Coordinates of C-alpha atoms in Angstrom, one line a residue:
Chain A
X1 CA 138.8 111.7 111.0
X2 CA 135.7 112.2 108.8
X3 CA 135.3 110.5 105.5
X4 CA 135.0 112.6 102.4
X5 CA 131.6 112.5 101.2
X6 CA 129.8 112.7 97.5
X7 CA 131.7 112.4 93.9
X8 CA 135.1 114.5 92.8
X9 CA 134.1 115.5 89.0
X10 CA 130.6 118.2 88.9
X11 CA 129.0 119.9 86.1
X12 CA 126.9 123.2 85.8
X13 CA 125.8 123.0 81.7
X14 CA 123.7 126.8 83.0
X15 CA 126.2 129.3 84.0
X16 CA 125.0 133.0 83.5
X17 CA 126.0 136.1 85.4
X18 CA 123.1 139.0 85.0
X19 CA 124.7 141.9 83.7
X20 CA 122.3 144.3 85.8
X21 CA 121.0 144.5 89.1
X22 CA 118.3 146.6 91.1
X23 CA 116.9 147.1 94.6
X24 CA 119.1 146.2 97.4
X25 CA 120.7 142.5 95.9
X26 CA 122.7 141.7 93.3
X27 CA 122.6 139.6 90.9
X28 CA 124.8 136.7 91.2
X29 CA 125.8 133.3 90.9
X30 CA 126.6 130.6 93.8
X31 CA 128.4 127.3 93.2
X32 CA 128.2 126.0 96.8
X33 CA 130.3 123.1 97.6
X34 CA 130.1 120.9 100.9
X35 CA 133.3 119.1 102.2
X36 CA 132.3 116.8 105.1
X37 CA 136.0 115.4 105.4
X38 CA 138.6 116.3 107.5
X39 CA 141.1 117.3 104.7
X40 CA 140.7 120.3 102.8
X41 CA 139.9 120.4 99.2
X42 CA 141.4 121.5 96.2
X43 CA 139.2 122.4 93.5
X44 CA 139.8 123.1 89.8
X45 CA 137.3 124.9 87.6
X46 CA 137.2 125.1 84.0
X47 CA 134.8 127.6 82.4
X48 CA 133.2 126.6 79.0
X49 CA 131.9 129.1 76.5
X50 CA 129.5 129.1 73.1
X51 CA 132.4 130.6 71.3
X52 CA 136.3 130.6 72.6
X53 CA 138.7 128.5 74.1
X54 CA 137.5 127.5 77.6
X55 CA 139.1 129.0 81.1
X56 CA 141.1 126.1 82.6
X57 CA 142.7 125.3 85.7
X58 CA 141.1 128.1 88.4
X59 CA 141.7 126.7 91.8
X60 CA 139.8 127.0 94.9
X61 CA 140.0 125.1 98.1
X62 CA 137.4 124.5 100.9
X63 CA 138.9 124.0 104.0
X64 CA 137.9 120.5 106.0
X65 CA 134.4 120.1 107.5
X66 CA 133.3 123.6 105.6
X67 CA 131.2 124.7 103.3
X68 CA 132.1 127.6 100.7
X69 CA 129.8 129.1 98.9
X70 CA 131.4 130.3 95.9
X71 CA 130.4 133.6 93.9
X72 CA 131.3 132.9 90.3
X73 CA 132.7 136.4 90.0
X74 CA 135.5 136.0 91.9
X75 CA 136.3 133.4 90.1
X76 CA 139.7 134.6 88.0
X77 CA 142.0 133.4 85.3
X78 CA 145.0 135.4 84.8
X79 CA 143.5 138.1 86.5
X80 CA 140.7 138.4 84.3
X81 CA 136.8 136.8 85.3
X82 CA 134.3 135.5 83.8
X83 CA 132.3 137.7 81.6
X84 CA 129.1 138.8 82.7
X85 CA 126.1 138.1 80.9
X86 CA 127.7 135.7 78.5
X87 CA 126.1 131.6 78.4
X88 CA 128.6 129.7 80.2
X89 CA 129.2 126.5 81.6
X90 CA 131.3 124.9 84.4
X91 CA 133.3 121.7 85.8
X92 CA 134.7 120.9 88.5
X93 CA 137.3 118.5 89.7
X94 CA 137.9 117.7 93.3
X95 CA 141.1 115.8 94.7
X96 CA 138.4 114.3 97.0
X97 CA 134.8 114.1 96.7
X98 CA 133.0 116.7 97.6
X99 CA 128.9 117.8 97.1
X100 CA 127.7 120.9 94.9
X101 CA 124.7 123.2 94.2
X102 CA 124.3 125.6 91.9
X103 CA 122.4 128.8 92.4
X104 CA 121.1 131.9 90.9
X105 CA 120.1 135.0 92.0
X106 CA 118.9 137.2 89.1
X107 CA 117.7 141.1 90.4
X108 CA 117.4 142.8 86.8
X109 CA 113.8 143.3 86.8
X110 CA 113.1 145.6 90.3
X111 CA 112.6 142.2 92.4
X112 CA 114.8 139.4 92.8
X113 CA 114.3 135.5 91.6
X114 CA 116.2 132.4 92.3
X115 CA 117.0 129.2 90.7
X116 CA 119.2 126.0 92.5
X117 CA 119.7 122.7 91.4
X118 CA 122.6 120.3 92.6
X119 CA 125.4 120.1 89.9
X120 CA 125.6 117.1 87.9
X121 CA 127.8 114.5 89.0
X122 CA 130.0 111.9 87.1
X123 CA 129.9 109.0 88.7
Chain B
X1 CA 142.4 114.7 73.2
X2 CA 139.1 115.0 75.9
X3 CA 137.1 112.6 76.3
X4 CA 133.1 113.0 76.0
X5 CA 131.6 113.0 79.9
X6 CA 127.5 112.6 81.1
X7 CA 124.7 110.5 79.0
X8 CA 123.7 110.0 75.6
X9 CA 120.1 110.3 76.3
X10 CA 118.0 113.1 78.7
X11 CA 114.5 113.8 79.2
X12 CA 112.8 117.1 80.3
X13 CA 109.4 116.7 81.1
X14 CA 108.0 120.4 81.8
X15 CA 108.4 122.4 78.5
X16 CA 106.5 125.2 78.0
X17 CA 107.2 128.7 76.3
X18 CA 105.0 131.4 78.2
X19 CA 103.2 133.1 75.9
X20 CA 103.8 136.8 77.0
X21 CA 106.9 138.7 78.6
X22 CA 106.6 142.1 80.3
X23 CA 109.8 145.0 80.9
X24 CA 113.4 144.1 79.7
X25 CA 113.5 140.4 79.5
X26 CA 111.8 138.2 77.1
X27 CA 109.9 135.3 78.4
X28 CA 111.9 131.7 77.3
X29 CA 113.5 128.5 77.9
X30 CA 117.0 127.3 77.5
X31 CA 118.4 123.6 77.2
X32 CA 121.7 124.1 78.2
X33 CA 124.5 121.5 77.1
X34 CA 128.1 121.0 77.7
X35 CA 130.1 119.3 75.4
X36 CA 133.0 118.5 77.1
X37 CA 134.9 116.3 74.4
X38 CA 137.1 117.2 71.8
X39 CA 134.4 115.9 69.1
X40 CA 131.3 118.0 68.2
X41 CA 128.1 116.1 69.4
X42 CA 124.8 115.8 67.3
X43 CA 121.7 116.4 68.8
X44 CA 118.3 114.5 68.1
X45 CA 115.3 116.6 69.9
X46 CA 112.0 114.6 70.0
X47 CA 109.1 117.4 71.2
X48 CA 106.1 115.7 72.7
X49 CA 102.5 116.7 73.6
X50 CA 99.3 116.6 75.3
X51 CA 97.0 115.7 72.6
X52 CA 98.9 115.7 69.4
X53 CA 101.7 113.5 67.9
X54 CA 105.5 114.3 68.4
X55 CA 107.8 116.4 66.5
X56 CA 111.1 114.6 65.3
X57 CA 114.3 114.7 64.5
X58 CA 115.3 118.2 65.2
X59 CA 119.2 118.6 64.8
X60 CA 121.3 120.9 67.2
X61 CA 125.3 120.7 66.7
X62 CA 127.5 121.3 70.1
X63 CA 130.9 122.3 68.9
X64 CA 134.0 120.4 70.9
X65 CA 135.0 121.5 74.1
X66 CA 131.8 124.0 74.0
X67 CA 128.4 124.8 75.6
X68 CA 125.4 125.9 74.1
X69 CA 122.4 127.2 75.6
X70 CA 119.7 126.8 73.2
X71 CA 116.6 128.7 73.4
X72 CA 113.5 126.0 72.5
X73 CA 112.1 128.7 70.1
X74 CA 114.6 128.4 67.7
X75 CA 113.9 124.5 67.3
X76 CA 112.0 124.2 63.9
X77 CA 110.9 121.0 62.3
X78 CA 109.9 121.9 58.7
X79 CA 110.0 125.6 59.6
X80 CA 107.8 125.2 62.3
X81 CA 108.4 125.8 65.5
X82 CA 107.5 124.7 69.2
X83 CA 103.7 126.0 69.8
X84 CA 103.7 128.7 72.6
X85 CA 101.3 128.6 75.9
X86 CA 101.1 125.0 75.8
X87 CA 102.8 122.4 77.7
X88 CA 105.1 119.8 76.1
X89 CA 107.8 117.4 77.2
X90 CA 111.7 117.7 75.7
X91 CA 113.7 114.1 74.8
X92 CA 117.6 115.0 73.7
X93 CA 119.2 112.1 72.0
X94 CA 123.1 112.4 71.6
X95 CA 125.8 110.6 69.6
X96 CA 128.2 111.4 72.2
X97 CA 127.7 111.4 76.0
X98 CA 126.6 115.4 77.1
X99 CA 125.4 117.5 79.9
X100 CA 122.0 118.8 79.8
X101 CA 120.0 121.6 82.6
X102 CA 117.1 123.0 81.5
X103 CA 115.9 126.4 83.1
X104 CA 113.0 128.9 82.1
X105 CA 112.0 132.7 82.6
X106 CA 108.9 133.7 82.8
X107 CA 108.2 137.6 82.6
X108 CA 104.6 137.2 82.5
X109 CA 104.1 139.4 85.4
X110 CA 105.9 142.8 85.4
X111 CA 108.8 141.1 87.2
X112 CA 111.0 137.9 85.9
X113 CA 111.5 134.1 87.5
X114 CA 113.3 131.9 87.2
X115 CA 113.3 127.9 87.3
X116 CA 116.0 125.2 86.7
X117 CA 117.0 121.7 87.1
X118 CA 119.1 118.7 85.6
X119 CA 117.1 117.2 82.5
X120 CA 116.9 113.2 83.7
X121 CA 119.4 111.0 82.2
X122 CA 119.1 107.5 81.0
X123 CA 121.8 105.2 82.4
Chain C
X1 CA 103.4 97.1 107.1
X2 CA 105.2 99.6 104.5
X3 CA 108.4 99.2 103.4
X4 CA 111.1 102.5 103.9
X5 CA 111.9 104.3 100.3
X6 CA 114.6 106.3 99.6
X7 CA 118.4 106.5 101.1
X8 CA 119.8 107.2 104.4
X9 CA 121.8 110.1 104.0
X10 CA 121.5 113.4 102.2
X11 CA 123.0 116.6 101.7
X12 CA 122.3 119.9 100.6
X13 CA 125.2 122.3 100.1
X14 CA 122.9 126.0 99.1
X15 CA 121.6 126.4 102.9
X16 CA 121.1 130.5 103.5
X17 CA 118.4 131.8 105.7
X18 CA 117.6 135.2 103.8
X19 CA 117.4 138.0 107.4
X20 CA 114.6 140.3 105.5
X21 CA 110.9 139.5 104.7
X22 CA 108.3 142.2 103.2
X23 CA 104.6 141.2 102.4
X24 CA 102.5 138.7 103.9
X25 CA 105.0 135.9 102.9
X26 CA 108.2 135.5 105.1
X27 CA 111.6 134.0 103.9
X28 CA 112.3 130.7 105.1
X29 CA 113.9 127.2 104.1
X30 CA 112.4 124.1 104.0
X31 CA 113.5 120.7 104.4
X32 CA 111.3 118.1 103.2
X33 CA 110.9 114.7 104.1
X34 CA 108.7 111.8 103.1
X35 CA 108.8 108.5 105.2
X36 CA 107.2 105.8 103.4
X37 CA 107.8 103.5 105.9
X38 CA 105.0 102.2 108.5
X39 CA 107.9 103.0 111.2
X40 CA 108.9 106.4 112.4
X41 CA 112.6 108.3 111.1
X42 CA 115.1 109.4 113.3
X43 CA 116.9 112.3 111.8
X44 CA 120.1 113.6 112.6
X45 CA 121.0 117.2 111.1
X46 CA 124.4 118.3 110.7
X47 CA 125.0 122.3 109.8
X48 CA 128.4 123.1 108.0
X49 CA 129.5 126.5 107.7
X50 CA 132.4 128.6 106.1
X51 CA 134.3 130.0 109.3
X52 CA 133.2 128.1 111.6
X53 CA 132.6 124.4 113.9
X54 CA 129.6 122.5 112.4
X55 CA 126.7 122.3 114.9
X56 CA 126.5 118.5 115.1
X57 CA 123.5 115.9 116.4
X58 CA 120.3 118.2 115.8
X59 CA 117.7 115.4 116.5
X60 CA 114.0 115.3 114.2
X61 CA 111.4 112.5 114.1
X62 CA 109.1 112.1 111.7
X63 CA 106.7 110.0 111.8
X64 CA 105.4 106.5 110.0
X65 CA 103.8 107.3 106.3
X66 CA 104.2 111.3 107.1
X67 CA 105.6 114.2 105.4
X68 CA 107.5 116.9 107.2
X69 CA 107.8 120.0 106.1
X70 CA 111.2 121.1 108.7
X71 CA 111.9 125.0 109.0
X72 CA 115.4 125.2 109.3
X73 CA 115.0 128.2 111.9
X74 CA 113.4 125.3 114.3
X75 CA 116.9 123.5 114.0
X76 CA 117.8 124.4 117.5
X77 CA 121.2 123.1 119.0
X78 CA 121.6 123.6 122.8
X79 CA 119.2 126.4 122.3
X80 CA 121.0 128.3 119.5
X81 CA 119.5 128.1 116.2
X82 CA 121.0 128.3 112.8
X83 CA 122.1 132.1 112.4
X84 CA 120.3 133.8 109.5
X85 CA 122.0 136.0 106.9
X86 CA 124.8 133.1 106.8
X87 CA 126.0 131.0 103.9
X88 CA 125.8 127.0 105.5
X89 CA 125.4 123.4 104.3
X90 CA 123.4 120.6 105.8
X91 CA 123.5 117.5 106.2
X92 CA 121.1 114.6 107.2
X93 CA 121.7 111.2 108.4
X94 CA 118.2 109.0 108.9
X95 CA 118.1 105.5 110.5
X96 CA 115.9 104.2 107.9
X97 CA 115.3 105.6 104.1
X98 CA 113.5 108.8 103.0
X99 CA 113.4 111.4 100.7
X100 CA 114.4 114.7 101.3
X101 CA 113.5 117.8 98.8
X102 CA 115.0 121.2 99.8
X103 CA 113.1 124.6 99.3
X104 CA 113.3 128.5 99.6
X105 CA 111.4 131.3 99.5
X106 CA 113.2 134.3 99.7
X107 CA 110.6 137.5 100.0
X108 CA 113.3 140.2 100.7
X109 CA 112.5 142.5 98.0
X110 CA 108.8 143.1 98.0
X111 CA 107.5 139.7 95.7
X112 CA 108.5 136.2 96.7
X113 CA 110.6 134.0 95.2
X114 CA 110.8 130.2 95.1
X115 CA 114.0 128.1 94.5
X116 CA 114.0 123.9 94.8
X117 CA 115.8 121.0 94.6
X118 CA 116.3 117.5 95.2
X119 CA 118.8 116.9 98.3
X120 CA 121.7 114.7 97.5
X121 CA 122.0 111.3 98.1
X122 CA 124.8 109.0 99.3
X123 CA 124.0 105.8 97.6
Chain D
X1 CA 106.7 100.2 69.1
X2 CA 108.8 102.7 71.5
X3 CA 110.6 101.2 74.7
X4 CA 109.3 102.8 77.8
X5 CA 112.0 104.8 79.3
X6 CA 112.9 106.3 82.7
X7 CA 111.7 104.5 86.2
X8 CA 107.9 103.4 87.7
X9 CA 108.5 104.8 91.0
X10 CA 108.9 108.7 91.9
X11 CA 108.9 110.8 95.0
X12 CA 108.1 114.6 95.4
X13 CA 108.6 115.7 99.3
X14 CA 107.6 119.2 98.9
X15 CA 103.9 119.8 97.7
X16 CA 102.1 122.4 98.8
X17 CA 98.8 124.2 96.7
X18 CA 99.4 128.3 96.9
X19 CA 96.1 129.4 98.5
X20 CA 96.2 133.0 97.1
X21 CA 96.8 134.4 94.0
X22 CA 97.1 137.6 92.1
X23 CA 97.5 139.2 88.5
X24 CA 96.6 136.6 85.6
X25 CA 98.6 133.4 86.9
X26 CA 97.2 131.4 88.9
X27 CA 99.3 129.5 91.9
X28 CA 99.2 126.1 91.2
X29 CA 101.9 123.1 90.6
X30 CA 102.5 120.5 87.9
X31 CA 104.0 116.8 88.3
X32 CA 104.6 116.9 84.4
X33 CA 104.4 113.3 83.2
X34 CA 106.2 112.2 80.1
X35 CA 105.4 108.5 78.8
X36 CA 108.0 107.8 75.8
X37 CA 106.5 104.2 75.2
X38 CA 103.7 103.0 72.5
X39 CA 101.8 101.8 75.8
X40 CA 99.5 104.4 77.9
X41 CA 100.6 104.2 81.3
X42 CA 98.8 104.0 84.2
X43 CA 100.3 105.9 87.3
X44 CA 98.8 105.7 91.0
X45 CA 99.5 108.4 93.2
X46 CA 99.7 108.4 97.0
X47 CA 99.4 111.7 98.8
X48 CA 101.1 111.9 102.1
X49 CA 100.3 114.7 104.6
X50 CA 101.8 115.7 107.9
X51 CA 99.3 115.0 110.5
X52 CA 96.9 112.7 109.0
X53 CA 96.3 109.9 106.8
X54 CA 97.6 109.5 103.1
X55 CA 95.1 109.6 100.5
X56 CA 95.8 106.9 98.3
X57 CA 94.9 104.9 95.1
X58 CA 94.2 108.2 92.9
X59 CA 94.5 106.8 89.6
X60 CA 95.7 109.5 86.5
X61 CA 96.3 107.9 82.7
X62 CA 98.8 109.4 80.5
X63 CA 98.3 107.8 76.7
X64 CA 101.5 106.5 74.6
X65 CA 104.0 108.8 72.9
X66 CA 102.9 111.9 75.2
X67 CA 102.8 114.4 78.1
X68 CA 100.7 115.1 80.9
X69 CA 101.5 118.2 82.7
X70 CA 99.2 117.2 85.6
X71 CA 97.5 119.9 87.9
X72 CA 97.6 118.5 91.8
X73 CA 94.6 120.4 92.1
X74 CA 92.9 118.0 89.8
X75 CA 93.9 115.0 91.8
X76 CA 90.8 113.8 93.6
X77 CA 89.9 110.9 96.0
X78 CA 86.4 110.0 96.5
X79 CA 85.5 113.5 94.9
X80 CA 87.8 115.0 97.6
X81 CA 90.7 117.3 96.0
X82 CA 94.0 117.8 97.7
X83 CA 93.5 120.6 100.9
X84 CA 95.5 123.9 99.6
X85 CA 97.5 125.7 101.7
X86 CA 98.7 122.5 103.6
X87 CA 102.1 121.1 103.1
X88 CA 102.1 117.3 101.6
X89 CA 104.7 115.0 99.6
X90 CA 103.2 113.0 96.1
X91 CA 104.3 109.4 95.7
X92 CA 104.0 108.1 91.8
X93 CA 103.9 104.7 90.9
X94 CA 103.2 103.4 87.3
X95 CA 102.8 100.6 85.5
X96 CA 106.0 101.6 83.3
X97 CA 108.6 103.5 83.1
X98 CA 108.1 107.6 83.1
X99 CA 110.0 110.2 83.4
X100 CA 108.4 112.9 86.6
X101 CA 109.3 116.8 87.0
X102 CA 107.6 118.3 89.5
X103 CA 106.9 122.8 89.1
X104 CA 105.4 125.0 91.3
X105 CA 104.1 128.4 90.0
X106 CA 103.3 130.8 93.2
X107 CA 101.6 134.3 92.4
X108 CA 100.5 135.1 95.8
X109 CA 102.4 138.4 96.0
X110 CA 101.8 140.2 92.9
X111 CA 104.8 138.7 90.5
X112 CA 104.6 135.4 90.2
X113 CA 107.4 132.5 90.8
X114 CA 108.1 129.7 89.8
X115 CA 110.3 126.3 91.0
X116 CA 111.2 122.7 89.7
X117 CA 113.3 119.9 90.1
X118 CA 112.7 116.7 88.4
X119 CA 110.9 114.0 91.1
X120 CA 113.1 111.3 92.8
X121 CA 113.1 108.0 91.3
X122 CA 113.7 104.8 93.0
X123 CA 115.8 102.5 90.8

């Protein structure tokens, strides 16, 4: 048995899905989440905006002693996603703890950039 | 009723607006916060610099249950606002515990980057 | 004698070894660790992945009062190294404190670009 | 009189001084200082390198109620700067509490890029 590892509640304040994309990557978002315990994880997002009601309860799990690296676009409520190349933010709340990174892959202008930071943690 | 999550008080110590932008995407900084109470949260930016006293008491509102990714050039302080191509430091002073990341993109040369990280928070 | 600075175990969820370089730069990760101490670090890596067994016990010194700048393609495990084009997490558990800082430079489309972050701690 | 504010000790793994550049930025990084206190502050850095002896006891002063955005390439020891192209790790400690962010602007291949993260603090 491994012990769970980091906190349960994470928060992205910069979420931002470029709109446009060139060359051979696209532009995207990664909220990459480490679960070094045995059990699996169950995740729920909520999605904050500048100007409606947030997205609540989107659940994802990440299986025991896995990583998952997750692409904010696939990220659904209702079957509808998070709009593209809107200001956004995100939370996350674990059952157990778990470790996240946020990164950003931004391809609009001809070559591509990054940006990562770990997610902000509640202690 | 949600209650107000993070730190009252963060610091971001590399400010700086770059001075020119090139192709589709304008050159700026944004302080990204999440407000994730019910209550709106009222901002106090202090702006320091190398060689020159600090700006105070800018005011930002962040609605309840909102983010707001606000782009340094729109903080004024007697309809002035942040000097561009010169390096400054960012302190955010809350009424109610917020999340703050700060990220920049430069489009200086022909092609855009990107930077980010958590501001620091007092504990 | 110099004391040891920092914590014992880190982890860093964003590992991705980008399979395509152009220019004189090539992609690669870095892990990067500073031992304060006067006495070497003993490093174990763990590598987490999305479909997969972690590649457990990937041994690293480094030495008393050094920096090391690790390449994640010289994480070898019975010969095998990490595979590249993969979305994986790491992990690293050292026998005395350091600080680890985790880097990117992703030069697949023609200019480089740079992403960083502090690793996580376990405190 | 202001309180001084953030930590006295900070940790940046990854440095490393671009040797090339190209266009109008220059490569170079920044371990941005910001002193919130009345008091100047006095900050001593140790450089750490991977196959040879740290240079230590470089001394920087930032003045009260400012920012220093600090250029590594200005860091000297006994008229000696820091080697460029050579990987290293920056130790901080001053005689109050700072806040540290640490940015690295790269323009070796044309476009320029950048990356932060604020420094590690020990608390």
């Amino acid at each position: 048995m491994y012990q769970a590892r980091g906190e349960k509640h994470w928060f992205i304040p910069d979420g931002y899905i470029p709109p446009d994309s060139t060359g051979a990557l696209t532009s995207h978002e990664s909220v990459c989440v480490l679960n070094c315990s045995t059990e699996e994880a169950l995740i729920r997002f909520t999605i904050f905006f500048e100007d409606r009601e947030p997205m609540e309860d989107i659940l994802v799990v990440v299986q025991g002693r896995r990583t998952k690296h997750i692409r904010t676009s696939s990220l659904m409520k209702d079957g509808a996603p998070i709009p593209v190349g809107v200001p956004y933010a995100i939370e996350l709340f674990s059952d157990i703890p778990i470790i996240v990174q946020y990164s950003r892959l931004d391809s609009t202008q001809a070559e591509n950039t990054l940006m990562s930071t770990m997610a902000y943690p509640l202690k």
